[in-house]
Coordinates of C-alpha atoms in Angstrom, one line a residue:
Chain A
M1 CA 106.4 -41.1 -214.2
S2 CA 102.7 -40.7 -213.3
P3 CA 101.7 -38.2 -210.5
S4 CA 100.4 -41.0 -208.3
R5 CA 103.8 -42.8 -208.4
T6 CA 105.8 -39.6 -207.7
A7 CA 103.5 -38.9 -204.7
H8 CA 104.7 -42.2 -203.2
L9 CA 108.4 -41.5 -203.8
P10 CA 109.1 -39.6 -200.5
L11 CA 107.3 -42.4 -198.5
F12 CA 109.4 -45.0 -200.4
V13 CA 112.6 -43.2 -199.7
F14 CA 111.7 -42.7 -196.0
L15 CA 110.9 -46.4 -195.7
L16 CA 114.1 -47.4 -197.5
M17 CA 116.2 -45.2 -195.1
F18 CA 114.3 -46.4 -192.1
F19 CA 114.7 -50.1 -192.9
S20 CA 118.3 -49.8 -194.1
S21 CA 119.3 -47.9 -190.9
G22 CA 117.5 -50.6 -188.9
L23 CA 119.3 -53.3 -190.8
L24 CA 122.7 -51.6 -190.1
E25 CA 121.9 -51.4 -186.4
A26 CA 120.9 -55.0 -186.3
S27 CA 124.1 -56.1 -188.0
E28 CA 126.0 -53.9 -185.6
R29 CA 124.3 -55.4 -182.6
G30 CA 125.0 -58.8 -183.9
E31 CA 128.7 -58.0 -184.3
I32 CA 128.9 -56.5 -180.8
R33 CA 127.2 -59.7 -179.4
F34 CA 129.9 -61.7 -181.3
I35 CA 132.7 -59.5 -179.9
R36 CA 131.3 -60.0 -176.4
H37 CA 131.2 -63.8 -177.0
L38 CA 134.9 -63.7 -178.0
M39 CA 135.6 -61.8 -174.8
E40 CA 133.6 -64.3 -172.7
Q41 CA 135.4 -67.2 -174.3
Q42 CA 138.7 -65.4 -173.6
F43 CA 139.7 -65.6 -177.2
W44 CA 141.7 -62.4 -176.8
G45 CA 143.6 -62.5 -180.1
D46 CA 140.4 -63.0 -182.1
A47 CA 138.6 -60.4 -180.0
L48 CA 141.2 -57.8 -180.8
F49 CA 141.0 -58.6 -184.5
A50 CA 137.2 -58.4 -184.5
I51 CA 137.2 -55.1 -182.6
E52 CA 139.8 -53.5 -185.0
K53 CA 137.8 -54.8 -188.0
F54 CA 134.6 -53.4 -186.6
E55 CA 136.2 -50.0 -185.9
N56 CA 137.6 -49.8 -189.5
E57 CA 134.2 -50.7 -191.0
H58 CA 132.1 -48.4 -188.8
H59 CA 134.6 -45.5 -188.5
Q60 CA 132.2 -42.7 -189.3
H61 CA 129.4 -44.2 -187.2
L62 CA 131.6 -44.5 -184.2
E63 CA 132.5 -40.8 -184.3
R64 CA 129.0 -40.1 -183.2
E65 CA 128.5 -43.1 -180.9
T66 CA 130.8 -42.2 -178.0
Q67 CA 129.4 -44.9 -175.7
L68 CA 130.0 -47.7 -178.2
R69 CA 133.4 -46.3 -179.2
D70 CA 134.4 -46.3 -175.5
S71 CA 133.2 -49.8 -175.0
L72 CA 135.3 -51.0 -178.0
H73 CA 138.3 -49.3 -176.5
F74 CA 137.6 -50.9 -173.1
W75 CA 137.3 -54.4 -174.7
A76 CA 140.3 -53.9 -176.9
G77 CA 142.3 -52.7 -173.8
W78 CA 141.2 -55.7 -171.8
S79 CA 142.1 -58.1 -174.6
A80 CA 145.5 -56.5 -175.1
Y81 CA 146.1 -56.6 -171.3
N82 CA 145.3 -60.3 -171.3
R83 CA 147.7 -60.9 -174.2
M84 CA 150.4 -59.0 -172.3
M85 CA 150.4 -56.3 -174.9
L86 CA 150.7 -53.7 -172.2
P87 CA 151.5 -50.5 -174.1
D88 CA 148.5 -51.2 -176.4
A89 CA 146.3 -51.8 -173.4
I90 CA 147.4 -48.5 -171.8
G91 CA 146.7 -46.7 -175.1
R92 CA 143.2 -48.1 -175.4
F93 CA 142.3 -47.5 -171.7
Q94 CA 143.4 -43.9 -171.9
K95 CA 141.0 -43.2 -174.8
I96 CA 137.9 -44.1 -172.7
S97 CA 135.9 -41.0 -171.7
E98 CA 134.8 -40.3 -168.2
T99 CA 131.1 -40.9 -168.9
H100 CA 131.7 -44.6 -169.8
P101 CA 130.8 -47.1 -167.0
G102 CA 134.2 -48.8 -167.4
Y103 CA 136.1 -45.5 -167.0
L104 CA 137.2 -46.0 -163.4
Q105 CA 138.4 -49.5 -164.0
A106 CA 140.2 -48.5 -167.1
A107 CA 141.8 -45.5 -165.2
F108 CA 143.1 -47.6 -162.4
Y109 CA 144.4 -50.3 -164.7
T110 CA 146.1 -47.6 -166.8
F111 CA 147.9 -46.2 -163.7
Y112 CA 148.9 -49.7 -162.6
L113 CA 150.1 -50.8 -166.1
R114 CA 152.1 -47.5 -166.5
T115 CA 153.6 -48.2 -163.1
Y116 CA 154.4 -51.8 -164.0
E117 CA 156.0 -50.8 -167.4
A118 CA 158.0 -47.9 -165.8
S119 CA 159.2 -50.2 -163.0
V120 CA 160.2 -53.0 -165.3
H121 CA 162.1 -50.7 -167.6
G122 CA 163.6 -48.6 -164.8
D123 CA 161.9 -45.4 -166.1
Q124 CA 161.7 -43.3 -162.9
K125 CA 160.4 -40.2 -164.8
E126 CA 157.4 -42.1 -166.1
L127 CA 156.8 -43.6 -162.7
L128 CA 156.8 -40.2 -161.1
A129 CA 154.5 -38.8 -163.8
S130 CA 152.1 -41.6 -163.3
K131 CA 152.1 -41.0 -159.5
E132 CA 151.5 -37.3 -159.9
E133 CA 148.6 -37.9 -162.3
L134 CA 147.0 -40.4 -159.9
K135 CA 147.4 -37.9 -157.1
L136 CA 145.5 -35.3 -159.0
T137 CA 142.6 -37.6 -159.8
G138 CA 139.5 -37.3 -157.6
F139 CA 137.2 -40.2 -156.7
S140 CA 133.8 -39.9 -155.2
R141 CA 133.4 -43.4 -153.7
E142 CA 135.3 -44.3 -150.6
I143 CA 136.6 -47.6 -151.9
H144 CA 138.1 -45.9 -154.9
S145 CA 139.8 -43.2 -152.7
E146 CA 141.2 -46.1 -150.6
L147 CA 142.5 -47.8 -153.7
Q148 CA 144.0 -44.5 -154.9
S149 CA 145.9 -44.2 -151.5
F150 CA 147.0 -47.8 -151.8
Q151 CA 148.3 -47.4 -155.3
L152 CA 150.1 -44.2 -154.4
A153 CA 151.7 -45.8 -151.4
G154 CA 153.0 -48.6 -153.6
M155 CA 154.3 -46.2 -156.2
N156 CA 156.1 -44.2 -153.5
L157 CA 157.8 -47.4 -152.3
L158 CA 158.9 -48.2 -155.9
L159 CA 160.3 -44.7 -156.0
R160 CA 161.9 -45.2 -152.5
D161 CA 160.1 -42.1 -151.3
F162 CA 159.4 -43.3 -147.7
D163 CA 157.9 -40.0 -146.6
G164 CA 155.4 -40.2 -149.5
F165 CA 154.7 -43.8 -148.5
E166 CA 154.0 -42.8 -144.8
Y167 CA 151.7 -40.0 -146.0
H168 CA 149.6 -42.2 -148.2
S169 CA 149.6 -45.3 -146.1
G170 CA 148.5 -43.1 -143.2
A171 CA 145.2 -42.7 -145.2
F172 CA 144.5 -46.4 -145.2
T173 CA 141.3 -47.1 -143.3
G174 CA 141.6 -50.9 -143.3
N175 CA 137.8 -51.1 -144.0
F176 CA 138.1 -52.8 -147.3
F177 CA 138.8 -56.6 -147.3
A178 CA 139.6 -56.4 -151.0
M179 CA 143.0 -54.7 -150.2
A180 CA 143.5 -55.1 -146.4
H181 CA 146.1 -57.9 -146.7
E182 CA 148.0 -56.1 -149.4
Q183 CA 148.0 -52.8 -147.4
D184 CA 149.7 -54.7 -144.6
H185 CA 152.2 -56.2 -147.0
L186 CA 153.2 -52.7 -148.2
G187 CA 154.1 -51.9 -144.6
D188 CA 156.4 -55.0 -144.4
Y189 CA 158.0 -54.1 -147.7
A190 CA 158.7 -50.5 -146.5
R191 CA 160.5 -51.9 -143.5
E192 CA 162.5 -54.4 -145.6
L193 CA 163.5 -51.6 -148.0
K194 CA 164.6 -49.3 -145.3
K195 CA 166.7 -52.0 -143.7
A196 CA 168.4 -52.7 -147.0
D197 CA 168.8 -49.0 -147.6
G198 CA 170.5 -48.4 -144.3
K199 CA 173.5 -50.6 -144.9
S200 CA 176.8 -48.9 -145.9
P201 CA 179.5 -50.3 -148.2
F202 CA 182.1 -48.4 -146.3
A203 CA 181.1 -50.0 -143.0
A204 CA 181.2 -53.4 -144.7
A205 CA 184.7 -52.8 -146.0
L206 CA 185.9 -51.6 -142.5
M207 CA 184.4 -54.7 -140.8
S208 CA 186.1 -57.0 -143.3
A209 CA 189.4 -55.2 -142.8
A210 CA 189.1 -55.9 -139.0
I211 CA 187.6 -59.5 -139.2
P212 CA 187.8 -61.0 -142.7
G213 CA 184.3 -62.0 -144.0
S214 CA 182.4 -60.0 -141.3
G215 CA 181.5 -57.3 -143.9
K216 CA 179.8 -59.9 -146.1
I217 CA 177.9 -61.3 -143.1
Y218 CA 176.8 -57.7 -142.3
A219 CA 175.6 -57.4 -146.0
G220 CA 173.4 -60.5 -145.4
R221 CA 175.6 -63.1 -147.2
H222 CA 176.4 -65.4 -144.3
G223 CA 177.8 -68.3 -146.3
A224 CA 180.1 -66.0 -148.4
G225 CA 181.3 -64.4 -145.2
I226 CA 182.3 -67.6 -143.5
S227 CA 183.9 -68.8 -146.7
S228 CA 185.9 -65.6 -147.1
F229 CA 187.1 -65.9 -143.5
L230 CA 188.3 -69.4 -144.0
Q231 CA 190.1 -68.5 -147.3
V232 CA 191.9 -65.6 -145.7
A233 CA 192.7 -67.7 -142.6
V234 CA 194.2 -70.5 -144.7
F235 CA 196.4 -68.1 -146.8
G236 CA 197.3 -66.3 -143.5
G237 CA 198.4 -69.7 -142.0
I238 CA 200.4 -70.6 -145.1
F239 CA 202.1 -67.2 -145.1
A240 CA 202.9 -67.5 -141.4
E241 CA 204.3 -70.9 -141.9
S242 CA 206.6 -69.7 -144.7
L243 CA 207.6 -66.7 -142.6
I244 CA 208.6 -68.8 -139.6
R245 CA 210.2 -71.7 -141.4
A246 CA 211.8 -70.0 -144.5
G247 CA 212.4 -66.5 -143.2
P248 CA 211.2 -63.1 -144.4
G249 CA 213.6 -62.9 -147.3
H250 CA 212.7 -66.2 -148.9
P251 CA 210.9 -66.1 -152.3
R252 CA 208.3 -68.7 -150.9
T253 CA 207.5 -66.1 -148.1
W254 CA 207.1 -63.4 -150.8
A255 CA 204.8 -65.6 -152.9
T256 CA 202.6 -66.8 -150.0
G257 CA 202.5 -63.2 -148.6
S258 CA 201.4 -61.8 -151.9
A259 CA 198.7 -64.4 -152.2
F260 CA 197.5 -63.7 -148.6
G261 CA 197.5 -59.9 -149.3
L262 CA 195.6 -60.4 -152.5
F263 CA 192.9 -62.5 -150.8
Y264 CA 192.8 -60.0 -147.8
V265 CA 192.3 -56.9 -150.0
S266 CA 189.8 -58.6 -152.4
N267 CA 187.8 -59.7 -149.4
I268 CA 187.5 -56.1 -148.3
W269 CA 186.6 -54.9 -151.8
G270 CA 184.2 -57.8 -152.2
S271 CA 182.4 -56.9 -148.9
A272 CA 181.7 -53.3 -150.1
I273 CA 180.4 -54.7 -153.4
A274 CA 178.3 -57.3 -151.6
V275 CA 176.4 -54.6 -149.8
R276 CA 175.5 -53.0 -153.2
I277 CA 174.6 -56.4 -154.8
T278 CA 172.5 -57.5 -151.9
Q279 CA 170.7 -54.2 -151.9
E280 CA 169.9 -54.5 -155.7
E281 CA 168.7 -58.1 -155.2
I282 CA 166.4 -57.1 -152.3
Y283 CA 165.1 -54.1 -154.3
E284 CA 164.4 -56.2 -157.3
E285 CA 162.6 -58.9 -155.3
V286 CA 160.6 -56.4 -153.2
D287 CA 159.6 -54.4 -156.3
Q288 CA 158.2 -57.6 -157.8
R289 CA 156.2 -58.3 -154.7
I290 CA 154.9 -54.7 -154.6
L291 CA 153.8 -54.8 -158.2
F292 CA 152.1 -58.2 -157.6
D293 CA 150.3 -56.8 -154.5
L294 CA 149.2 -53.6 -156.3
H295 CA 147.6 -55.8 -158.9
I296 CA 145.5 -58.0 -156.6
P297 CA 143.0 -55.4 -155.3
L298 CA 142.3 -54.2 -158.9
R299 CA 141.0 -57.7 -159.7
S300 CA 138.9 -57.8 -156.5
V301 CA 137.5 -54.2 -156.6
F302 CA 136.6 -54.3 -160.3
R303 CA 135.4 -57.9 -160.4
Chain B
M1 CA 148.4 -67.1 -196.4
D2 CA 149.9 -64.7 -193.8
E3 CA 149.3 -64.3 -190.1
H4 CA 146.6 -61.7 -190.7
E5 CA 144.6 -64.0 -193.0
Y6 CA 144.9 -66.9 -190.6
R7 CA 143.6 -64.7 -187.8
A8 CA 140.8 -63.6 -190.0
A9 CA 140.0 -67.2 -190.7
S10 CA 139.9 -68.0 -187.0
V11 CA 137.5 -65.1 -186.3
E12 CA 135.2 -66.0 -189.2
S13 CA 135.1 -69.6 -188.2
E14 CA 134.2 -68.6 -184.7
R15 CA 131.5 -66.3 -186.1
I16 CA 130.0 -69.2 -187.9
F17 CA 130.1 -71.3 -184.7
F18 CA 128.5 -68.4 -182.8
H19 CA 125.6 -67.7 -185.2
S20 CA 124.8 -71.2 -186.4
H21 CA 122.3 -73.5 -184.6
D22 CA 123.2 -76.5 -186.7
R23 CA 125.5 -78.8 -184.7
L24 CA 127.2 -80.1 -187.8
I25 CA 128.1 -76.7 -189.0
R26 CA 129.3 -75.7 -185.5
M27 CA 131.6 -78.7 -185.3
Q28 CA 133.0 -77.9 -188.8
A29 CA 133.5 -74.3 -187.7
I30 CA 135.5 -75.5 -184.6
L31 CA 137.6 -77.6 -186.9
A32 CA 138.3 -74.7 -189.3
R33 CA 139.2 -72.5 -186.4
T34 CA 141.5 -75.2 -185.1
W35 CA 143.4 -75.3 -188.4
A36 CA 143.7 -71.5 -188.5
L37 CA 145.1 -71.4 -184.9
K38 CA 147.4 -74.3 -185.7
H39 CA 148.8 -72.3 -188.6
L40 CA 149.2 -69.3 -186.2
G41 CA 151.4 -71.5 -184.1
D42 CA 149.0 -71.3 -181.1
Y43 CA 148.8 -75.0 -180.5
N44 CA 147.5 -74.6 -176.9
Q45 CA 144.6 -72.4 -178.0
A46 CA 143.9 -74.7 -181.0
F47 CA 143.8 -77.7 -178.7
E48 CA 141.5 -75.9 -176.2
N49 CA 139.3 -74.9 -179.1
L50 CA 139.0 -78.4 -180.3
R51 CA 138.0 -79.6 -176.8
R52 CA 134.7 -77.9 -177.5
A53 CA 134.0 -80.4 -180.3
S54 CA 132.2 -83.5 -179.4
P55 CA 132.6 -86.2 -182.0
R56 CA 129.6 -88.2 -180.8
D57 CA 126.8 -88.8 -183.5
L58 CA 128.8 -86.8 -186.1
P59 CA 129.4 -88.2 -189.7
P60 CA 132.4 -90.6 -189.6
E61 CA 134.7 -88.3 -191.6
L62 CA 134.2 -85.5 -189.0
Q63 CA 134.7 -87.8 -186.1
Y64 CA 137.9 -88.9 -187.7
L65 CA 139.1 -85.4 -188.4
I66 CA 138.4 -84.3 -184.7
H67 CA 140.4 -87.3 -183.4
H68 CA 143.2 -86.8 -186.0
E69 CA 143.5 -83.1 -185.1
R70 CA 143.5 -83.9 -181.4
T71 CA 146.3 -86.4 -181.9
L72 CA 148.3 -84.0 -184.1
L73 CA 147.9 -81.1 -181.6
M74 CA 149.0 -83.3 -178.7
Y75 CA 152.1 -84.2 -180.8
L76 CA 152.8 -80.5 -181.5
R77 CA 152.3 -79.7 -177.8
E78 CA 154.8 -82.5 -177.0
D79 CA 152.3 -84.5 -175.0
W80 CA 153.7 -87.8 -176.1
E81 CA 151.6 -90.0 -173.8
G82 CA 148.5 -88.0 -174.9
V83 CA 149.3 -88.9 -178.5
L84 CA 149.4 -92.6 -177.7
A85 CA 146.1 -92.4 -175.8
E86 CA 144.3 -90.3 -178.4
S87 CA 145.5 -92.5 -181.3
A88 CA 144.3 -95.6 -179.5
R89 CA 140.9 -93.9 -179.1
L90 CA 141.0 -93.1 -182.8
N91 CA 141.8 -96.7 -183.8
N92 CA 138.9 -97.9 -181.7
L93 CA 136.3 -95.4 -183.0
V94 CA 137.3 -95.1 -186.7
Q95 CA 136.5 -98.1 -188.8
D96 CA 138.2 -97.1 -192.0
H97 CA 141.7 -98.6 -192.2
G98 CA 142.8 -96.1 -194.9
W99 CA 141.9 -93.2 -192.6
R100 CA 143.6 -94.7 -189.6
L101 CA 146.8 -95.0 -191.7
L102 CA 146.7 -91.2 -192.3
T103 CA 147.2 -90.7 -188.5
G104 CA 149.3 -93.8 -187.8
Y105 CA 152.6 -92.1 -188.1
L106 CA 152.0 -89.9 -185.0
P107 CA 152.0 -92.6 -182.3
I108 CA 155.2 -94.0 -183.9
L109 CA 156.9 -90.5 -183.6
A110 CA 155.6 -90.2 -180.0
L111 CA 157.2 -93.6 -179.1
L112 CA 160.4 -92.3 -180.6
E113 CA 160.2 -89.2 -178.5
L114 CA 159.5 -91.4 -175.4
E115 CA 162.7 -93.3 -176.3
R116 CA 160.9 -96.6 -176.5
W117 CA 163.3 -97.6 -179.3
D118 CA 162.3 -101.2 -179.9
E119 CA 158.5 -100.5 -179.9
S120 CA 158.9 -97.5 -182.2
G121 CA 161.3 -99.5 -184.6
T122 CA 158.9 -102.4 -184.9
K123 CA 155.8 -100.2 -185.4
M124 CA 157.8 -98.1 -187.9
K125 CA 158.7 -101.1 -190.0
A126 CA 155.1 -102.4 -189.9
Y127 CA 153.7 -99.0 -190.9
L128 CA 156.1 -98.6 -193.8
N129 CA 155.1 -102.1 -195.0
E130 CA 151.4 -101.1 -194.9
L131 CA 152.2 -98.0 -196.9
G132 CA 154.1 -100.1 -199.3
V133 CA 157.4 -98.3 -198.7
P134 CA 160.3 -100.7 -199.0
A135 CA 162.8 -99.3 -196.5
S136 CA 164.9 -100.4 -193.5
L137 CA 165.8 -98.1 -190.6
P138 CA 168.8 -95.8 -191.3
S139 CA 170.6 -96.6 -188.0
S140 CA 170.2 -98.6 -184.9
P141 CA 169.2 -97.1 -181.5
P142 CA 172.1 -95.3 -179.6
D143 CA 174.2 -97.2 -177.1
H144 CA 173.5 -96.1 -173.6
I145 CA 176.5 -95.6 -171.3
S146 CA 176.1 -95.8 -167.5
P147 CA 176.6 -92.6 -165.6
R148 CA 176.9 -94.7 -162.4
K149 CA 179.8 -96.6 -164.0
A150 CA 181.5 -93.3 -165.0
V151 CA 181.2 -92.1 -161.4
L152 CA 182.7 -95.4 -160.1
L153 CA 185.5 -95.3 -162.6
S154 CA 186.5 -91.8 -161.7
T155 CA 186.3 -92.6 -158.0
F156 CA 188.8 -95.4 -158.2
I157 CA 190.9 -94.4 -161.2
P158 CA 190.9 -90.6 -161.6
G159 CA 190.1 -89.4 -165.1
S160 CA 188.9 -92.8 -166.3
G161 CA 185.2 -91.9 -165.9
Q162 CA 185.6 -89.0 -168.3
I163 CA 187.5 -91.2 -170.8
Y164 CA 184.7 -93.7 -170.6
A165 CA 182.2 -90.9 -171.3
G166 CA 184.2 -90.0 -174.4
K167 CA 186.2 -87.0 -173.1
T168 CA 189.7 -88.5 -173.3
G169 CA 191.5 -85.1 -173.1
E170 CA 189.6 -84.0 -170.1
G171 CA 190.1 -87.3 -168.4
L172 CA 193.9 -87.3 -168.9
G173 CA 194.0 -83.6 -167.8
S174 CA 192.1 -84.3 -164.7
A175 CA 194.3 -87.3 -163.7
G176 CA 197.4 -85.1 -164.4
L177 CA 196.2 -82.3 -162.2
Q178 CA 195.3 -84.6 -159.4
L179 CA 198.7 -86.1 -159.6
A180 CA 200.4 -82.7 -159.6
A181 CA 198.4 -81.5 -156.6
L182 CA 199.3 -84.7 -154.7
G183 CA 203.0 -84.2 -155.7
W184 CA 203.0 -80.6 -154.5
G185 CA 201.5 -81.7 -151.2
A186 CA 204.1 -84.5 -150.8
Y187 CA 206.9 -82.1 -151.7
N188 CA 205.8 -79.6 -149.0
V189 CA 205.4 -82.4 -146.4
Y190 CA 208.9 -83.5 -147.2
N191 CA 210.2 -80.0 -146.6
G192 CA 208.2 -79.5 -143.4
F193 CA 205.6 -77.1 -144.7
Y194 CA 202.6 -79.0 -143.4
A195 CA 200.0 -76.2 -143.6
T196 CA 201.0 -75.4 -147.2
A197 CA 200.9 -79.1 -148.0
L198 CA 197.4 -79.5 -146.4
F199 CA 195.8 -76.4 -147.7
T200 CA 197.3 -76.0 -151.2
G201 CA 198.3 -79.6 -152.1
G202 CA 195.4 -81.2 -150.3
G203 CA 192.9 -78.5 -151.1
L204 CA 193.7 -78.6 -154.9
F205 CA 193.7 -82.4 -154.9
Q206 CA 190.2 -82.7 -153.3
A207 CA 188.8 -80.0 -155.7
F208 CA 190.2 -81.9 -158.8
Y209 CA 189.2 -85.3 -157.4
F210 CA 185.6 -84.6 -156.6
G211 CA 185.3 -82.2 -159.6
G212 CA 186.5 -85.1 -161.8
I213 CA 183.8 -87.4 -160.4
D214 CA 181.1 -84.9 -161.0
R215 CA 182.3 -84.1 -164.5
A216 CA 182.4 -87.9 -165.4
E217 CA 178.7 -88.2 -164.5
Y218 CA 177.8 -84.9 -166.2
H219 CA 179.5 -86.1 -169.5
A220 CA 178.0 -89.6 -169.3
V221 CA 174.5 -88.1 -168.9
G222 CA 175.2 -85.5 -171.6
R223 CA 176.5 -88.1 -174.0
N224 CA 173.4 -90.2 -173.6
R225 CA 171.1 -87.2 -174.1
K226 CA 172.9 -86.1 -177.2
A227 CA 173.0 -89.5 -178.7
A228 CA 169.3 -90.0 -178.1
E229 CA 168.4 -86.5 -179.5
D230 CA 170.6 -87.1 -182.6
Y231 CA 169.0 -90.5 -183.2
K232 CA 165.5 -89.1 -182.7
R233 CA 166.1 -86.2 -185.1
A234 CA 167.7 -88.4 -187.8
V235 CA 165.0 -91.1 -187.6
T236 CA 162.1 -88.7 -187.5
E237 CA 163.5 -86.8 -190.5
W238 CA 164.1 -90.0 -192.4
F239 CA 160.7 -91.4 -191.5
L240 CA 158.8 -88.3 -192.6
E241 CA 160.8 -88.1 -195.8
Q242 CA 159.7 -91.7 -196.6
I243 CA 156.0 -91.3 -195.7
E244 CA 155.2 -87.8 -196.8
P245 CA 154.8 -88.3 -200.6
V246 CA 152.9 -91.6 -199.9
L247 CA 150.5 -89.9 -197.4
I248 CA 149.9 -86.9 -199.7
K249 CA 149.0 -89.3 -202.5
K250 CA 146.9 -91.4 -200.3
R251 CA 145.0 -88.3 -199.0
Q252 CA 144.2 -87.4 -202.6
T253 CA 143.4 -90.9 -203.9
L254 CA 141.2 -92.1 -201.0
S255 CA 137.8 -91.8 -202.7
D256 CA 136.2 -90.8 -199.4
S257 CA 139.1 -88.9 -197.9
P258 CA 137.9 -86.9 -194.9
F259 CA 140.4 -84.2 -195.9
S260 CA 138.6 -83.5 -199.1
Q261 CA 135.2 -82.9 -197.3

């Protein structure tokens, strides 16, 4: 190789490196624009696929590019959330670093999704852990602190911790339209839950022993209460008729008396169970409404 | 191809759509993505995707394919009325009779699903004739029994409504139980136990009587539904068996088949 050619070699290598890195960045940018297009079109399945492919192909590069890596986690989390792949969404959102612009949104969605998953699967431990973590998180903007109090109040209701609910709902300022309605709703739910919580199966049993069916009415099942009363009354009437006309020693009296006794006792037992069942139904319904209301402000605040 | 490959095909088709400025290529990309999503079983997304395609001013084979896929996806989404409307649109817009035949089975199947038996039967025979398949329908449409008649029968002759609906055992059982309940009531009245007669004999009788009427209607409706579903399934399977080999051959032999583009 002639000296003049070797002199140009470093320049050639530099230019090659410069243009090749430029080309790589251009292709990356094109791919990111494409992923954003998939997200805008709400093609969540395709977006997830494209993001994972991009991450696999640019693994080393992403180790250095924190911002881009976080954005990919955010988009993947959002796509997974929209496809109802909630554990995947939680996993993605949790990987986003605090410096990323979408961090706060991801953090609040993580807490909400963990709460949702824990509530649906009856995992009190996870619900408690999620609440404690949210409690320890600090937010600088007032709207985020308000949202934190709102979420914590809701989590306490799901945990049936009414003191915790009072504490966090006491911090509501009511200054933010994005969650004002839902804050009021939480107060209604707390009252509903307390009312359901205060009913005693023992009291229901006692009431039904005194007046058949009244325990079921106390439990909130008015139709069942009236029906039970009529059933016991009918069997009581038949038993009384047998007693009067056939006498106490007659097999007919024994049979109708047994039937009456069976209905009377089962009505007492049923009233105690009715309190528990009604409570469970109210809890389930109110929990669904709490989860729904916890979700709405997230959509409004992080529009 | 597995699910992963179809998903990759969907993404790559969308990538072509996104990067290309050529309308023809973009429409082809939409079609390709529709096929991928269809194979993924996501008919709603496939249909929504295809809504982005405008057949206007496209080559005839692409116009045909867009209408064909729309019709097919409507069928897969069980939008039977939509299938009829879209296939009528296809017949108006697509001139080539051979191509129209390739989609012609879908409105017939939709008519079958809509339980328009006579219309579907007539069109099925005509379609098979056009394809040159010598065949006659495997069975005649199901007989429809009247739920109202079943209710009336059980109201005046206990158990007869269930028997009319094909549940002879239940009908006889219901009549026997009603008779027994009445007998028990009468026996108690005879012995002076009026409360027992009213609440046990009368109570049981009314439960069996009104329950019998409800059951007669339930069985009549259920029998009609089952007969219709059985007929639809049998005729659809038979029809597809008849036409499938012919349509595959036709797709390959049509010199300008849009499926070969």
